[in-house]
């Protein structure tokens, strides 16, 4: 019989899970209200209509677990051998609300998470929510959450009403994160209205495929916008094995260079590096949702051993079998320790 | 000095390039007319506005080479060591035209390619164009091209005005291909109008990323529609290293199963296999545009040695350095021969 994973590092490393989610009950109430009011965002309606409306065990358990930051969560971590969760408000966070609601809810979510982190400093690390709808306030809230609440990163739950972080209006957010040495985790959310139709009509808009497409786009938009040439110490984290960008690297490099030589898009700046150079220098990649050694090793080899981090994706995906599989990976002990523990300690400054 | 690749198989295998393109001059004239008439398809306008409008060497050379099926193409093949090209009408083929124009142009393109194949039977293999706008006629044209012209596959250049092959209206095309044992190559094209906006505004709509996203979606739509449970001998070919689906397999399997258990999309049928099972049983994957041994080996290992085929992507990507890189891959001789030669011979019945 296979032994259950335990916390404490007896296996030679701590397990730090870096893409774990929570939801303030009030935020879920606001989602319910948006759904009831017919908020015109089919990707959001597909995602939260399912989780808040489905009687399935998957939906009901996830809604229950998302709202808990207390003993139940700690028990789940203990049962799965997770020493520390790096926790963020779940997607879409506050990014679907009007500006004032978003600003207030981000602050409230951070206070709630901050309190939980203060109660469990050896088990929880916080990521700062913010309202991109109000970029200057977002920058201030990020600073507050990092400096006052002790958070170590920023969560951006994908596009904000169809706008991505490469939009110049969001520069204060990027600058604040870079100045505070806080990486920005770009998490998937429901696909934007201008993209979702052909995914939604085929049941492929969610985590199964659409999330990855849209989050990969988000990361690439930042890269081709040249923002990393202007803010070289800005760090971005993407999950789900880098939303397949590690596998796309050759084509990304070839076609970005071909387009640049041919001046196909006159609004795009010349980049100092190939796309893959930014993945290596400015990105951390977590394996959230992908407990699959071949993809983890590919990313370690083709992006970097130092770039590749462990994540679980609690409570969306938290099977103990996945922990057991990853513990058993055929990988040298030093690399495995980087993956599970020390890369996260460096990325988040733990 | 590295020796230039030569045709003839002295290296232990023939090189069969399986995703090579041509364009009838008349079809390009029809594209020019669509562009001039302001045809409302931003993905098409971005793609063909560039190739037909840009003075860059990339665009002008590609337009010249696309239209040639004669000595210049053979010379390029000789210079790059390509023994055989499997050739298809370039994207979007006839799929942007009105129904009657599309039906006529598909026939004309097939006749033109058929003549070239008859002149160079040892160098060219044809893929059948068809007009999905007229599914019954398309099935007839596929049958004519396979049985009368000796073509060995069908080319579908992505969505047809925002409709994908999983749409039941296209079933005659799938049935004809399956009945004739002809694989269908799904090639990328400009992203559909309902998807392209956020890719186009960031210069990421083309081969650099958007193509892969949309073609991956196309393949997945077929899988989750259950068509392979109804037509188990239907074979689909996708290029660009499987549009990253090999790398996504774990997440596709996990989330498709989770959605099925939770009955998230009531219109989706229960599948007999996980998504990865269909990739293995019903797909060939070519490395067009991806002359990168790590991704090729990953696909061989995680989808299948028998599923993974060589392609060049002439004239869009045809650097001799890529042939040299792939010849030098650290791979056993038997596997390399399957990759370059015998898998294609089986897939196309050569």
PDB file of N, CA and C in Angstrom, chain B residues 249 252-253 273-281 302-303:
ATOM      1  N   UNK B 249      -2.537  17.044 -23.024  1.00  0.00           N
ATOM      2  CA  UNK B 249      -3.315  15.821 -22.847  1.00  0.00           C
ATOM      3  C   UNK B 249      -3.809  15.568 -21.424  1.00  0.00           C
ATOM      4  N   UNK B 252      -6.619  17.992 -20.611  1.00  0.00           N
ATOM      5  CA  UNK B 252      -7.786  17.672 -21.444  1.00  0.00           C
ATOM      6  C   UNK B 252      -8.514  16.460 -20.876  1.00  0.00           C
ATOM      7  N   UNK B 253      -7.768  15.424 -20.553  1.00  0.00           N
ATOM      8  CA  UNK B 253      -8.395  14.207 -20.024  1.00  0.00           C
ATOM      9  C   UNK B 253      -9.070  14.489 -18.687  1.00  0.00           C
ATOM     10  N   UNK B 273     -13.783   7.088 -24.738  1.00  0.00           N
ATOM     11  CA  UNK B 273     -12.375   7.143 -24.362  1.00  0.00           C
ATOM     12  C   UNK B 273     -12.057   8.516 -23.774  1.00  0.00           C
ATOM     13  N   UNK B 274     -10.938   8.631 -23.063  1.00  0.00           N
ATOM     14  CA  UNK B 274     -10.452   9.977 -22.745  1.00  0.00           C
ATOM     15  C   UNK B 274      -9.999  10.678 -24.035  1.00  0.00           C
ATOM     16  N   UNK B 275      -9.884  11.988 -23.963  1.00  0.00           N
ATOM     17  CA  UNK B 275      -9.467  12.764 -25.137  1.00  0.00           C
ATOM     18  C   UNK B 275      -8.176  12.204 -25.728  1.00  0.00           C
ATOM     19  N   UNK B 276      -7.228  11.864 -24.878  1.00  0.00           N
ATOM     20  CA  UNK B 276      -5.931  11.382 -25.370  1.00  0.00           C
ATOM     21  C   UNK B 276      -6.065  10.081 -26.156  1.00  0.00           C
ATOM     22  N   UNK B 277      -7.095   9.292 -25.857  1.00  0.00           N
ATOM     23  CA  UNK B 277      -7.305   8.053 -26.609  1.00  0.00           C
ATOM     24  C   UNK B 277      -7.618   8.336 -28.074  1.00  0.00           C
ATOM     25  N   UNK B 278      -8.381   9.380 -28.327  1.00  0.00           N
ATOM     26  CA  UNK B 278      -8.695   9.741 -29.718  1.00  0.00           C
ATOM     27  C   UNK B 278      -7.474  10.327 -30.418  1.00  0.00           C
ATOM     28  N   UNK B 279      -6.682  11.101 -29.689  1.00  0.00           N
ATOM     29  CA  UNK B 279      -5.448  11.604 -30.301  1.00  0.00           C
ATOM     30  C   UNK B 279      -4.606  10.431 -30.792  1.00  0.00           C
ATOM     31  N   UNK B 280      -4.540   9.406 -29.971  1.00  0.00           N
ATOM     32  CA  UNK B 280      -3.714   8.238 -30.310  1.00  0.00           C
ATOM     33  C   UNK B 280      -4.341   7.426 -31.445  1.00  0.00           C
ATOM     34  N   UNK B 281      -5.654   7.250 -31.420  1.00  0.00           N
ATOM     35  CA  UNK B 281      -6.302   6.342 -32.366  1.00  0.00           C
ATOM     36  C   UNK B 281      -6.745   7.010 -33.667  1.00  0.00           C
ATOM     37  N   UNK B 302       4.440  10.584 -26.101  1.00  0.00           N
ATOM     38  CA  UNK B 302       3.176  10.778 -25.385  1.00  0.00           C
ATOM     39  C   UNK B 302       1.941  10.581 -26.263  1.00  0.00           C
ATOM     40  N   UNK B 303       2.092  10.609 -27.578  1.00  0.00           N
ATOM     41  CA  UNK B 303       0.961  10.274 -28.455  1.00  0.00           C
ATOM     42  C   UNK B 303       1.279   8.973 -29.187  1.00  0.00           C
TER      43      UNK B 303
END
